[in-house]
PDB file of C-alpha atoms in Angstrom:
ATOM      1  CA  UNK A   6      30.039   7.466  56.095  1.00 73.00           C
ATOM      2  CA  UNK A   7      30.261   4.470  53.766  1.00 82.00           C
ATOM      3  CA  UNK A   8      33.819   3.232  53.216  1.00 82.00           C
ATOM      4  CA  UNK A   9      34.085   2.230  49.544  1.00 84.00           C
ATOM      5  CA  UNK A  10      36.988  -0.095  50.330  1.00 82.00           C
ATOM      6  CA  UNK A  11      34.846  -2.181  52.702  1.00 87.00           C
ATOM      7  CA  UNK A  12      31.784  -2.834  50.562  1.00 91.00           C
ATOM      8  CA  UNK A  13      31.468  -5.195  47.576  1.00 93.00           C
ATOM      9  CA  UNK A  14      32.590  -4.006  44.179  1.00 92.00           C
ATOM     10  CA  UNK A  15      29.708  -3.600  41.729  1.00 91.00           C
ATOM     11  CA  UNK A  16      29.573  -2.952  38.023  1.00 88.00           C
ATOM     12  CA  UNK A  17      28.026   0.499  38.562  1.00 89.00           C
ATOM     13  CA  UNK A  18      31.041   1.622  40.619  1.00 90.00           C
ATOM     14  CA  UNK A  19      33.566   0.178  38.177  1.00 89.00           C
ATOM     15  CA  UNK A  20      31.737   1.617  35.150  1.00 87.00           C
ATOM     16  CA  UNK A  21      31.603   5.097  36.681  1.00 86.00           C
ATOM     17  CA  UNK A  22      35.261   4.955  37.696  1.00 86.00           C
ATOM     18  CA  UNK A  23      36.525   3.732  34.336  1.00 83.00           C
ATOM     19  CA  UNK A  24      34.187   5.506  31.921  1.00 80.00           C
ATOM     20  CA  UNK A  25      33.518   8.765  33.793  1.00 79.00           C
ATOM     21  CA  UNK A  26      35.557   9.754  36.832  1.00 80.00           C
ATOM     22  CA  UNK A  27      37.361   7.881  39.616  1.00 81.00           C
ATOM     23  CA  UNK A  28      36.444  10.460  42.211  1.00 80.00           C
ATOM     24  CA  UNK A  29      32.817  10.647  41.128  1.00 83.00           C
ATOM     25  CA  UNK A  30      32.494   6.885  41.655  1.00 86.00           C
ATOM     26  CA  UNK A  31      33.895   7.172  45.184  1.00 85.00           C
ATOM     27  CA  UNK A  32      31.885  10.228  46.210  1.00 85.00           C
ATOM     28  CA  UNK A  33      28.587   8.877  44.849  1.00 86.00           C
ATOM     29  CA  UNK A  34      28.904   5.831  47.103  1.00 87.00           C
ATOM     30  CA  UNK A  35      29.947   7.906  50.110  1.00 84.00           C
ATOM     31  CA  UNK A  36      27.069  10.353  49.626  1.00 83.00           C
ATOM     32  CA  UNK A  37      23.955   8.367  48.667  1.00 83.00           C
ATOM     33  CA  UNK A  38      20.923  10.418  47.706  1.00 82.00           C
ATOM     34  CA  UNK A  39      18.299  10.952  50.411  1.00 87.00           C
ATOM     35  CA  UNK A  40      15.676  10.165  47.783  1.00 90.00           C
ATOM     36  CA  UNK A  41      16.432   8.618  44.394  1.00 91.00           C
ATOM     37  CA  UNK A  42      14.905  10.119  41.210  1.00 92.00           C
ATOM     38  CA  UNK A  43      11.705   8.701  39.749  1.00 94.00           C
ATOM     39  CA  UNK A  44      13.473   6.862  36.919  1.00 94.00           C
ATOM     40  CA  UNK A  45      15.299   4.706  39.484  1.00 94.00           C
ATOM     41  CA  UNK A  46      11.893   3.926  40.961  1.00 96.00           C
ATOM     42  CA  UNK A  47      10.500   2.980  37.551  1.00 96.00           C
ATOM     43  CA  UNK A  48      13.376   0.565  36.969  1.00 95.00           C
ATOM     44  CA  UNK A  49      12.964  -0.993  40.425  1.00 95.00           C
ATOM     45  CA  UNK A  50       9.204  -1.464  40.000  1.00 96.00           C
ATOM     46  CA  UNK A  51       9.772  -3.211  36.678  1.00 96.00           C
ATOM     47  CA  UNK A  52      12.510  -5.391  38.221  1.00 94.00           C
ATOM     48  CA  UNK A  53      10.147  -6.486  41.005  1.00 94.00           C
ATOM     49  CA  UNK A  54       7.479  -7.253  38.414  1.00 95.00           C
ATOM     50  CA  UNK A  55       9.983  -9.373  36.465  1.00 94.00           C
ATOM     51  CA  UNK A  56      10.912 -11.303  39.594  1.00 92.00           C
ATOM     52  CA  UNK A  57       7.276 -12.015  40.428  1.00 92.00           C
ATOM     53  CA  UNK A  58       6.343 -12.796  36.815  1.00 93.00           C
ATOM     54  CA  UNK A  59       9.185 -15.257  36.215  1.00 91.00           C
ATOM     55  CA  UNK A  60       8.967 -16.953  39.629  1.00 87.00           C
ATOM     56  CA  UNK A  61       5.259 -17.380  40.387  1.00 86.00           C
ATOM     57  CA  UNK A  62       3.198 -15.129  38.116  1.00 89.00           C
ATOM     58  CA  UNK A  63       0.775 -12.396  39.070  1.00 91.00           C
ATOM     59  CA  UNK A  64      -1.902 -14.674  40.528  1.00 89.00           C
ATOM     60  CA  UNK A  65      -4.765 -13.347  38.431  1.00 90.00           C
ATOM     61  CA  UNK A  66      -3.973  -9.676  39.044  1.00 94.00           C
ATOM     62  CA  UNK A  67      -4.052  -7.290  36.097  1.00 95.00           C
ATOM     63  CA  UNK A  68      -0.757  -5.851  34.911  1.00 95.00           C
ATOM     64  CA  UNK A  69      -1.686  -2.457  36.358  1.00 96.00           C
ATOM     65  CA  UNK A  70      -2.521  -4.068  39.728  1.00 96.00           C
ATOM     66  CA  UNK A  71       0.783  -5.956  39.665  1.00 96.00           C
ATOM     67  CA  UNK A  72       2.613  -2.705  38.937  1.00 97.00           C
ATOM     68  CA  UNK A  73       0.827  -0.975  41.815  1.00 97.00           C
ATOM     69  CA  UNK A  74       1.743  -3.786  44.231  1.00 96.00           C
ATOM     70  CA  UNK A  75       5.406  -3.671  43.180  1.00 96.00           C
ATOM     71  CA  UNK A  76       5.364   0.133  43.444  1.00 97.00           C
ATOM     72  CA  UNK A  77       4.363  -0.178  47.106  1.00 96.00           C
ATOM     73  CA  UNK A  78       7.066  -2.778  47.751  1.00 94.00           C
ATOM     74  CA  UNK A  79       9.740  -0.640  46.088  1.00 94.00           C
ATOM     75  CA  UNK A  80       8.882   2.483  48.085  1.00 95.00           C
ATOM     76  CA  UNK A  81       8.922   0.501  51.336  1.00 92.00           C
ATOM     77  CA  UNK A  82      12.550  -0.553  50.899  1.00 86.00           C
ATOM     78  CA  UNK A  83      14.039   2.758  49.634  1.00 89.00           C
ATOM     79  CA  UNK A  84      13.218   6.453  49.441  1.00 93.00           C
ATOM     80  CA  UNK A  85      12.310   7.955  46.071  1.00 95.00           C
ATOM     81  CA  UNK A  86      11.326  11.414  44.908  1.00 94.00           C
ATOM     82  CA  UNK A  87       8.356  11.466  42.526  1.00 95.00           C
ATOM     83  CA  UNK A  88       5.244  13.429  41.654  1.00 96.00           C
ATOM     84  CA  UNK A  89       1.702  12.083  41.224  1.00 96.00           C
ATOM     85  CA  UNK A  90       2.161  12.405  37.468  1.00 96.00           C
ATOM     86  CA  UNK A  91       5.408  10.424  37.587  1.00 96.00           C
ATOM     87  CA  UNK A  92       3.764   7.742  39.721  1.00 96.00           C
ATOM     88  CA  UNK A  93       0.926   7.377  37.215  1.00 96.00           C
ATOM     89  CA  UNK A  94       3.432   7.286  34.353  1.00 96.00           C
ATOM     90  CA  UNK A  95       5.454   4.546  36.035  1.00 97.00           C
ATOM     91  CA  UNK A  96       2.393   2.378  36.642  1.00 97.00           C
ATOM     92  CA  UNK A  97       1.059   2.826  33.108  1.00 96.00           C
ATOM     93  CA  UNK A  98       4.418   2.275  31.417  1.00 95.00           C
ATOM     94  CA  UNK A  99       5.206  -0.808  33.527  1.00 96.00           C
ATOM     95  CA  UNK A 100       1.847  -2.334  32.611  1.00 96.00           C
ATOM     96  CA  UNK A 101       2.355  -1.472  28.945  1.00 95.00           C
ATOM     97  CA  UNK A 102       5.894  -2.829  28.898  1.00 95.00           C
ATOM     98  CA  UNK A 103       4.829  -6.046  30.551  1.00 94.00           C
ATOM     99  CA  UNK A 104       2.062  -6.611  28.038  1.00 94.00           C
ATOM    100  CA  UNK A 105       4.742  -6.692  25.363  1.00 95.00           C
ATOM    101  CA  UNK A 106       7.192  -8.693  27.481  1.00 95.00           C
ATOM    102  CA  UNK A 107       4.612 -11.383  28.221  1.00 94.00           C
ATOM    103  CA  UNK A 108       3.798 -11.802  24.514  1.00 94.00           C
ATOM    104  CA  UNK A 109       7.484 -11.820  23.572  1.00 94.00           C
ATOM    105  CA  UNK A 110       8.364 -14.463  26.203  1.00 94.00           C
ATOM    106  CA  UNK A 111       5.565 -16.713  24.937  1.00 93.00           C
ATOM    107  CA  UNK A 112       6.437 -16.201  21.270  1.00 94.00           C
ATOM    108  CA  UNK A 113      10.132 -16.949  21.932  1.00 93.00           C
ATOM    109  CA  UNK A 114       9.289 -20.057  24.014  1.00 93.00           C
ATOM    110  CA  UNK A 115      11.681 -18.970  26.752  1.00 94.00           C
ATOM    111  CA  UNK A 116      12.546 -21.397  29.542  1.00 93.00           C
ATOM    112  CA  UNK A 117      13.477 -19.384  32.633  1.00 92.00           C
ATOM    113  CA  UNK A 118      16.344 -20.669  34.787  1.00 91.00           C
ATOM    114  CA  UNK A 119      16.253 -17.795  37.265  1.00 89.00           C
ATOM    115  CA  UNK A 120      15.587 -14.077  37.652  1.00 90.00           C
ATOM    116  CA  UNK A 121      16.857 -11.348  39.982  1.00 90.00           C
ATOM    117  CA  UNK A 122      19.715 -13.570  41.150  1.00 90.00           C
ATOM    118  CA  UNK A 123      22.322 -12.038  43.431  1.00 92.00           C
ATOM    119  CA  UNK A 124      25.726 -13.643  42.816  1.00 92.00           C
ATOM    120  CA  UNK A 125      28.503 -13.135  45.340  1.00 93.00           C
ATOM    121  CA  UNK A 126      32.122 -14.025  44.699  1.00 92.00           C
ATOM    122  CA  UNK A 127      35.669 -12.796  45.301  1.00 91.00           C
ATOM    123  CA  UNK A 128      38.199 -11.054  43.119  1.00 89.00           C
ATOM    124  CA  UNK A 129      41.663 -12.581  42.678  1.00 87.00           C
ATOM    125  CA  UNK A 130      42.863 -10.445  45.586  1.00 89.00           C
ATOM    126  CA  UNK A 131      40.018 -11.629  47.854  1.00 90.00           C
ATOM    127  CA  UNK A 132      37.783  -8.566  47.632  1.00 91.00           C
ATOM    128  CA  UNK A 133      33.990  -9.049  47.810  1.00 93.00           C
ATOM    129  CA  UNK A 134      32.240  -8.545  44.489  1.00 92.00           C
ATOM    130  CA  UNK A 135      28.513  -8.613  43.750  1.00 93.00           C
ATOM    131  CA  UNK A 136      26.418  -8.836  40.608  1.00 90.00           C
ATOM    132  CA  UNK A 137      22.670  -9.012  40.051  1.00 90.00           C
ATOM    133  CA  UNK A 138      21.455 -11.180  37.164  1.00 90.00           C
ATOM    134  CA  UNK A 139      18.141  -9.914  35.772  1.00 92.00           C
ATOM    135  CA  UNK A 140      17.329 -13.005  33.728  1.00 93.00           C
ATOM    136  CA  UNK A 141      19.044 -16.305  33.064  1.00 92.00           C
ATOM    137  CA  UNK A 142      17.138 -18.403  30.552  1.00 94.00           C
ATOM    138  CA  UNK A 143      17.258 -20.975  27.776  1.00 96.00           C
ATOM    139  CA  UNK A 144      16.168 -20.160  24.229  1.00 95.00           C
ATOM    140  CA  UNK A 145      16.512 -22.744  21.498  1.00 94.00           C
ATOM    141  CA  UNK A 146      18.831 -24.923  23.579  1.00 95.00           C
ATOM    142  CA  UNK A 147      21.267 -22.098  24.393  1.00 96.00           C
ATOM    143  CA  UNK A 148      21.852 -20.318  27.710  1.00 94.00           C
ATOM    144  CA  UNK A 149      21.214 -16.562  27.658  1.00 95.00           C
ATOM    145  CA  UNK A 150      22.370 -14.078  30.299  1.00 92.00           C
ATOM    146  CA  UNK A 151      20.130 -11.038  29.858  1.00 94.00           C
ATOM    147  CA  UNK A 152      19.965  -7.644  31.484  1.00 93.00           C
ATOM    148  CA  UNK A 153      16.529  -6.010  31.377  1.00 94.00           C
ATOM    149  CA  UNK A 154      16.861  -2.362  30.334  1.00 94.00           C
ATOM    150  CA  UNK A 155      14.101   0.203  30.888  1.00 94.00           C
ATOM    151  CA  UNK A 156      15.932   3.280  29.570  1.00 91.00           C
ATOM    152  CA  UNK A 157      13.661   5.592  27.614  1.00 91.00           C
ATOM    153  CA  UNK A 158      10.556   4.462  29.535  1.00 94.00           C
ATOM    154  CA  UNK A 159      10.075   7.194  32.133  1.00 93.00           C
ATOM    155  CA  UNK A 160      10.030  10.523  30.283  1.00 90.00           C
ATOM    156  CA  UNK A 161       7.089  12.463  28.856  1.00 89.00           C
ATOM    157  CA  UNK A 162       7.026   9.952  26.025  1.00 89.00           C
ATOM    158  CA  UNK A 163       8.709   6.599  25.417  1.00 89.00           C
ATOM    159  CA  UNK A 164      12.012   6.760  23.564  1.00 87.00           C
ATOM    160  CA  UNK A 165      13.089   3.449  22.049  1.00 83.00           C
ATOM    161  CA  UNK A 166      16.814   3.586  21.266  1.00 83.00           C
ATOM    162  CA  UNK A 167      18.385   0.725  19.333  1.00 83.00           C
ATOM    163  CA  UNK A 168      21.174  -1.094  21.201  1.00 84.00           C
ATOM    164  CA  UNK A 169      23.994  -2.243  18.910  1.00 87.00           C
ATOM    165  CA  UNK A 170      26.280  -5.241  19.286  1.00 87.00           C
ATOM    166  CA  UNK A 171      29.342  -3.008  19.598  1.00 85.00           C
ATOM    167  CA  UNK A 172      27.734  -1.368  22.620  1.00 84.00           C
ATOM    168  CA  UNK A 173      27.474  -4.796  24.231  1.00 87.00           C
ATOM    169  CA  UNK A 174      31.104  -5.638  23.478  1.00 85.00           C
ATOM    170  CA  UNK A 175      32.181  -2.486  25.315  1.00 82.00           C
ATOM    171  CA  UNK A 176      29.854  -3.031  28.283  1.00 85.00           C
ATOM    172  CA  UNK A 177      31.778  -3.397  31.535  1.00 85.00           C
ATOM    173  CA  UNK A 178      28.566  -4.597  33.169  1.00 86.00           C
ATOM    174  CA  UNK A 179      28.074  -7.547  30.830  1.00 86.00           C
ATOM    175  CA  UNK A 180      31.759  -8.435  30.964  1.00 87.00           C
ATOM    176  CA  UNK A 181      31.657  -8.603  34.771  1.00 86.00           C
ATOM    177  CA  UNK A 182      28.392 -10.531  34.800  1.00 83.00           C
ATOM    178  CA  UNK A 183      29.669 -13.067  32.310  1.00 79.00           C
ATOM    179  CA  UNK A 184      33.019 -13.497  34.027  1.00 80.00           C
ATOM    180  CA  UNK A 185      31.728 -14.099  37.531  1.00 80.00           C
ATOM    181  CA  UNK A 186      28.833 -16.308  36.481  1.00 76.00           C
ATOM    182  CA  UNK A 187      31.349 -18.443  34.580  1.00 76.00           C
ATOM    183  CA  UNK A 188      33.773 -18.273  37.511  1.00 81.00           C
ATOM    184  CA  UNK A 189      31.103 -19.379  39.959  1.00 85.00           C
ATOM    185  CA  UNK A 190      29.981 -18.148  43.339  1.00 90.00           C
ATOM    186  CA  UNK A 191      27.191 -18.147  45.885  1.00 93.00           C
ATOM    187  CA  UNK A 192      23.763 -17.349  44.473  1.00 92.00           C
ATOM    188  CA  UNK A 193      20.929 -15.843  46.497  1.00 93.00           C
ATOM    189  CA  UNK A 194      17.244 -15.091  46.048  1.00 88.00           C
ATOM    190  CA  UNK A 195      15.564 -12.346  48.033  1.00 85.00           C
ATOM    191  CA  UNK A 196      16.401  -8.776  48.949  1.00 85.00           C
ATOM    192  CA  UNK A 197      20.126  -8.053  49.288  1.00 90.00           C
ATOM    193  CA  UNK A 198      21.424  -4.625  50.227  1.00 88.00           C
ATOM    194  CA  UNK A 199      23.951  -3.095  47.860  1.00 88.00           C
ATOM    195  CA  UNK A 200      26.442  -2.424  50.667  1.00 90.00           C
ATOM    196  CA  UNK A 201      26.049  -5.758  52.473  1.00 94.00           C
ATOM    197  CA  UNK A 202      29.248  -7.806  52.596  1.00 95.00           C
ATOM    198  CA  UNK A 203      29.399 -11.415  51.456  1.00 95.00           C
ATOM    199  CA  UNK A 204      29.549 -12.547  55.083  1.00 95.00           C
ATOM    200  CA  UNK A 205      26.492 -10.491  56.043  1.00 96.00           C
ATOM    201  CA  UNK A 206      24.421 -11.907  53.188  1.00 96.00           C
ATOM    202  CA  UNK A 207      25.501 -15.492  53.900  1.00 95.00           C
ATOM    203  CA  UNK A 208      24.501 -15.078  57.554  1.00 95.00           C
ATOM    204  CA  UNK A 209      20.838 -14.405  56.742  1.00 94.00           C
ATOM    205  CA  UNK A 210      20.056 -16.032  53.382  1.00 94.00           C
ATOM    206  CA  UNK A 211      20.509 -19.645  52.226  1.00 94.00           C
ATOM    207  CA  UNK A 212      23.055 -19.760  49.390  1.00 91.00           C
ATOM    208  CA  UNK A 213      23.261 -22.007  46.353  1.00 92.00           C
ATOM    209  CA  UNK A 214      26.741 -22.516  44.956  1.00 91.00           C
ATOM    210  CA  UNK A 215      26.706 -22.494  41.189  1.00 87.00           C
ATOM    211  CA  UNK A 216      28.659 -21.941  38.008  1.00 86.00           C
ATOM    212  CA  UNK A 217      27.196 -21.439  34.537  1.00 83.00           C
ATOM    213  CA  UNK A 218      28.890 -20.507  31.284  1.00 85.00           C
ATOM    214  CA  UNK A 219      26.389 -18.565  29.146  1.00 89.00           C
ATOM    215  CA  UNK A 220      26.281 -19.048  25.392  1.00 92.00           C
ATOM    216  CA  UNK A 221      25.051 -15.520  24.706  1.00 93.00           C
ATOM    217  CA  UNK A 222      24.847 -12.306  26.721  1.00 93.00           C
ATOM    218  CA  UNK A 223      22.932  -9.108  26.091  1.00 93.00           C
ATOM    219  CA  UNK A 224      19.994  -6.812  26.764  1.00 94.00           C
ATOM    220  CA  UNK A 225      16.215  -6.921  26.615  1.00 95.00           C
ATOM    221  CA  UNK A 226      15.182  -3.380  25.658  1.00 95.00           C
ATOM    222  CA  UNK A 227      11.700  -2.999  27.168  1.00 95.00           C
ATOM    223  CA  UNK A 228      10.924   0.221  25.270  1.00 94.00           C
ATOM    224  CA  UNK A 229      10.933  -1.850  22.076  1.00 94.00           C
ATOM    225  CA  UNK A 230       8.059  -3.908  23.497  1.00 94.00           C
ATOM    226  CA  UNK A 231       5.683  -0.948  23.643  1.00 94.00           C
ATOM    227  CA  UNK A 232       3.371   0.069  20.811  1.00 91.00           C
ATOM    228  CA  UNK A 233       3.865   3.055  18.528  1.00 88.00           C
ATOM    229  CA  UNK A 234       1.606   6.007  19.281  1.00 84.00           C
ATOM    230  CA  UNK A 235       1.720   7.339  15.712  1.00 84.00           C
ATOM    231  CA  UNK A 236       2.758   6.267  12.237  1.00 84.00           C
ATOM    232  CA  UNK A 237       6.320   7.170  11.217  1.00 81.00           C
ATOM    233  CA  UNK A 238       8.846   6.022   8.638  1.00 78.00           C
ATOM    234  CA  UNK A 239       9.837   3.260  11.071  1.00 78.00           C
ATOM    235  CA  UNK A 240       6.366   1.756  11.521  1.00 81.00           C
ATOM    236  CA  UNK A 241       2.630   2.200  11.872  1.00 86.00           C
ATOM    237  CA  UNK A 242       0.585   3.244  14.875  1.00 88.00           C
ATOM    238  CA  UNK A 243      -0.247   0.301  17.155  1.00 85.00           C
ATOM    239  CA  UNK A 244       2.735  -1.828  16.035  1.00 87.00           C
ATOM    240  CA  UNK A 245       5.493  -2.965  18.381  1.00 85.00           C
ATOM    241  CA  UNK A 246       8.494  -0.674  18.151  1.00 89.00           C
ATOM    242  CA  UNK A 247      10.988  -3.421  17.281  1.00 89.00           C
ATOM    243  CA  UNK A 248      13.006  -6.425  18.388  1.00 92.00           C
ATOM    244  CA  UNK A 249      13.917  -6.003  22.068  1.00 94.00           C
ATOM    245  CA  UNK A 250      16.740  -8.549  22.078  1.00 94.00           C
ATOM    246  CA  UNK A 251      20.371  -7.681  21.335  1.00 94.00           C
ATOM    247  CA  UNK A 252      22.943 -10.367  22.160  1.00 94.00           C
ATOM    248  CA  UNK A 253      26.501 -11.378  21.372  1.00 93.00           C
ATOM    249  CA  UNK A 254      28.238 -14.729  21.940  1.00 92.00           C
ATOM    250  CA  UNK A 255      30.052 -15.070  25.243  1.00 89.00           C
ATOM    251  CA  UNK A 256      33.781 -14.749  24.620  1.00 85.00           C
ATOM    252  CA  UNK A 257      36.728 -15.395  26.994  1.00 81.00           C
ATOM    253  CA  UNK A 258      37.984 -11.955  25.978  1.00 83.00           C
ATOM    254  CA  UNK A 259      35.079 -10.534  28.014  1.00 85.00           C
ATOM    255  CA  UNK A 260      36.548 -12.164  31.117  1.00 83.00           C
ATOM    256  CA  UNK A 261      39.970 -10.690  30.391  1.00 86.00           C
ATOM    257  CA  UNK A 262      38.388  -7.262  29.947  1.00 88.00           C
ATOM    258  CA  UNK A 263      36.554  -7.625  33.259  1.00 89.00           C
ATOM    259  CA  UNK A 264      39.722  -8.623  35.139  1.00 89.00           C
ATOM    260  CA  UNK A 265      41.646  -5.632  33.745  1.00 90.00           C
ATOM    261  CA  UNK A 266      38.990  -3.192  34.968  1.00 89.00           C
ATOM    262  CA  UNK A 267      38.731  -4.859  38.386  1.00 90.00           C
ATOM    263  CA  UNK A 268      42.507  -4.756  38.846  1.00 90.00           C
ATOM    264  CA  UNK A 269      42.629  -1.064  37.940  1.00 88.00           C
ATOM    265  CA  UNK A 270      39.944  -0.196  40.494  1.00 88.00           C
ATOM    266  CA  UNK A 271      41.522  -2.318  43.224  1.00 88.00           C
ATOM    267  CA  UNK A 272      44.888  -0.604  42.753  1.00 85.00           C
ATOM    268  CA  UNK A 273      43.234   2.791  43.203  1.00 80.00           C
ATOM    269  CA  UNK A 274      41.447   1.658  46.341  1.00 79.00           C
ATOM    270  CA  UNK A 275      44.481  -0.101  47.824  1.00 77.00           C
ATOM    271  CA  UNK A 276      46.516   3.096  47.701  1.00 72.00           C
ATOM    272  CA  UNK A 277      43.510   5.365  48.302  1.00 69.00           C
ATOM    273  CA  UNK A 278      44.336   7.293  45.153  1.00 66.00           C
ATOM    274  CA  UNK A 279      41.619   8.501  42.794  1.00 65.00           C
ATOM    275  CA  UNK A 280      43.362  10.343  39.965  1.00 59.00           C
ATOM    276  CA  UNK A 281      41.862  12.985  37.740  1.00 56.00           C
ATOM    277  CA  UNK A 282      43.925  12.354  34.638  1.00 46.00           C
ATOM    278  CA  UNK A 283      42.094  14.980  32.553  1.00 49.00           C
ATOM    279  CA  UNK A 284      39.459  17.604  33.089  1.00 54.00           C
ATOM    280  CA  UNK A 285      36.215  15.657  33.035  1.00 54.00           C
ATOM    281  CA  UNK A 286      33.935  16.761  30.220  1.00 57.00           C
ATOM    282  CA  UNK A 287      31.096  14.543  29.049  1.00 54.00           C
ATOM    283  CA  UNK A 288      28.429  16.198  26.937  1.00 55.00           C
ATOM    284  CA  UNK A 289      27.123  19.179  28.887  1.00 55.00           C
ATOM    285  CA  UNK A 290      28.654  17.883  32.146  1.00 58.00           C
ATOM    286  CA  UNK A 291      32.044  18.881  33.460  1.00 64.00           C
ATOM    287  CA  UNK A 292      33.963  19.188  36.701  1.00 69.00           C
ATOM    288  CA  UNK A 293      32.607  22.714  37.123  1.00 67.00           C
ATOM    289  CA  UNK A 294      29.041  21.403  37.185  1.00 71.00           C
ATOM    290  CA  UNK A 295      29.644  18.306  39.309  1.00 75.00           C
ATOM    291  CA  UNK A 296      27.645  18.094  42.547  1.00 76.00           C
ATOM    292  CA  UNK A 297      30.768  16.845  44.317  1.00 78.00           C
ATOM    293  CA  UNK A 298      33.218  19.542  43.178  1.00 72.00           C
ATOM    294  CA  UNK A 299      33.625  20.900  46.710  1.00 70.00           C
ATOM    295  CA  UNK A 300      34.384  17.501  48.230  1.00 71.00           C
ATOM    296  CA  UNK A 301      36.570  16.512  45.292  1.00 72.00           C
ATOM    297  CA  UNK A 302      39.121  19.212  46.102  1.00 65.00           C
ATOM    298  CA  UNK A 303      38.687  19.282  49.879  1.00 65.00           C
ATOM    299  CA  UNK A 304      41.015  16.341  50.491  1.00 61.00           C
ATOM    300  CA  UNK A 305      38.287  13.694  50.728  1.00 62.00           C
ATOM    301  CA  UNK A 306      38.965  12.307  47.265  1.00 63.00           C
ATOM    302  CA  UNK A 307      42.266  13.961  46.429  1.00 58.00           C
ATOM    303  CA  UNK A 308      44.973  15.774  48.395  1.00 53.00           C
ATOM    304  CA  UNK A 309      45.635  18.288  45.631  1.00 55.00           C
ATOM    305  CA  UNK A 310      44.591  21.932  45.528  1.00 58.00           C
ATOM    306  CA  UNK A 311      41.822  23.038  43.164  1.00 59.00           C
ATOM    307  CA  UNK A 312      43.035  23.500  39.577  1.00 58.00           C
ATOM    308  CA  UNK A 313      43.306  26.973  38.072  1.00 60.00           C
ATOM    309  CA  UNK A 314      40.348  26.460  35.730  1.00 56.00           C
ATOM    310  CA  UNK A 315      37.968  25.780  38.619  1.00 56.00           C
ATOM    311  CA  UNK A 316      36.810  29.128  40.006  1.00 52.00           C
ATOM    312  CA  UNK A 317      37.672  29.648  43.667  1.00 50.00           C
ATOM    313  CA  UNK A 318      34.128  30.574  44.635  1.00 45.00           C
ATOM    314  CA  UNK A 319      32.888  27.201  43.377  1.00 49.00           C
ATOM    315  CA  UNK A 320      34.890  25.313  45.979  1.00 44.00           C
ATOM    316  CA  UNK A 321      33.953  27.428  48.976  1.00 43.00           C
TER     317      UNK A 321
END
């Protein structure tokens, strides 16, 4: 079983712990899925396409061919669960998204500094921490740290949701990325396992020590770079859905926010305590419907007995 206290901290773990449930964060790491859902696969295929596109290009291959190649590479490294329909959807949507991304990159005159960069550093207490930078680039003389988002791309139809600046200000992910890129660390190119320690990565990949303070941080929303399928009040058929870029200036307060969240998580892990301060309810999800409800109250994540509101038969 994976020991969460021995592997690098990542933004996904911290975000789940802080925004959702401490125990869910722990149990998700300890019990990785045998096969990840198709939307994880879609995101990974697009990430591999970004890496190839920004580093050396597609070498004359069509966007669909590039998507197919990256699909094969993604499924070689991890297990995913998908149907033939979902595979076709992923390939078509990746090609469509990249058509828009390519045009947008050219129109914006983006100068790429690096993509898919693994940055390894240490917390103040000496704990390994890892971040993955999707895109570091220069636009108009300013340094941008950008996370490529493919949410809304893998359903029956594309859903392009607008990302607001306030959402970025509250993003634990961007705060951590900004803080540790500014703080500096060892940067790597190439495949890095999510549970690999800093020492394990350094033993097999050549590092580059670096430190960069970004001017702006934010998201590239790929769904916005696809074309409308029908005319609506928001636009006409065949038009791009909207501006994919949402950014905010980098602010030292983001670093302070990141440190607070890291410290909170490290305290929990140091004492092996994962509190459930309230009954977890988020939309239609609750403790009663959690896939880890049996483990949560079995002593693995908490020594307490099941609460009265959780039916006894659900924990058997």
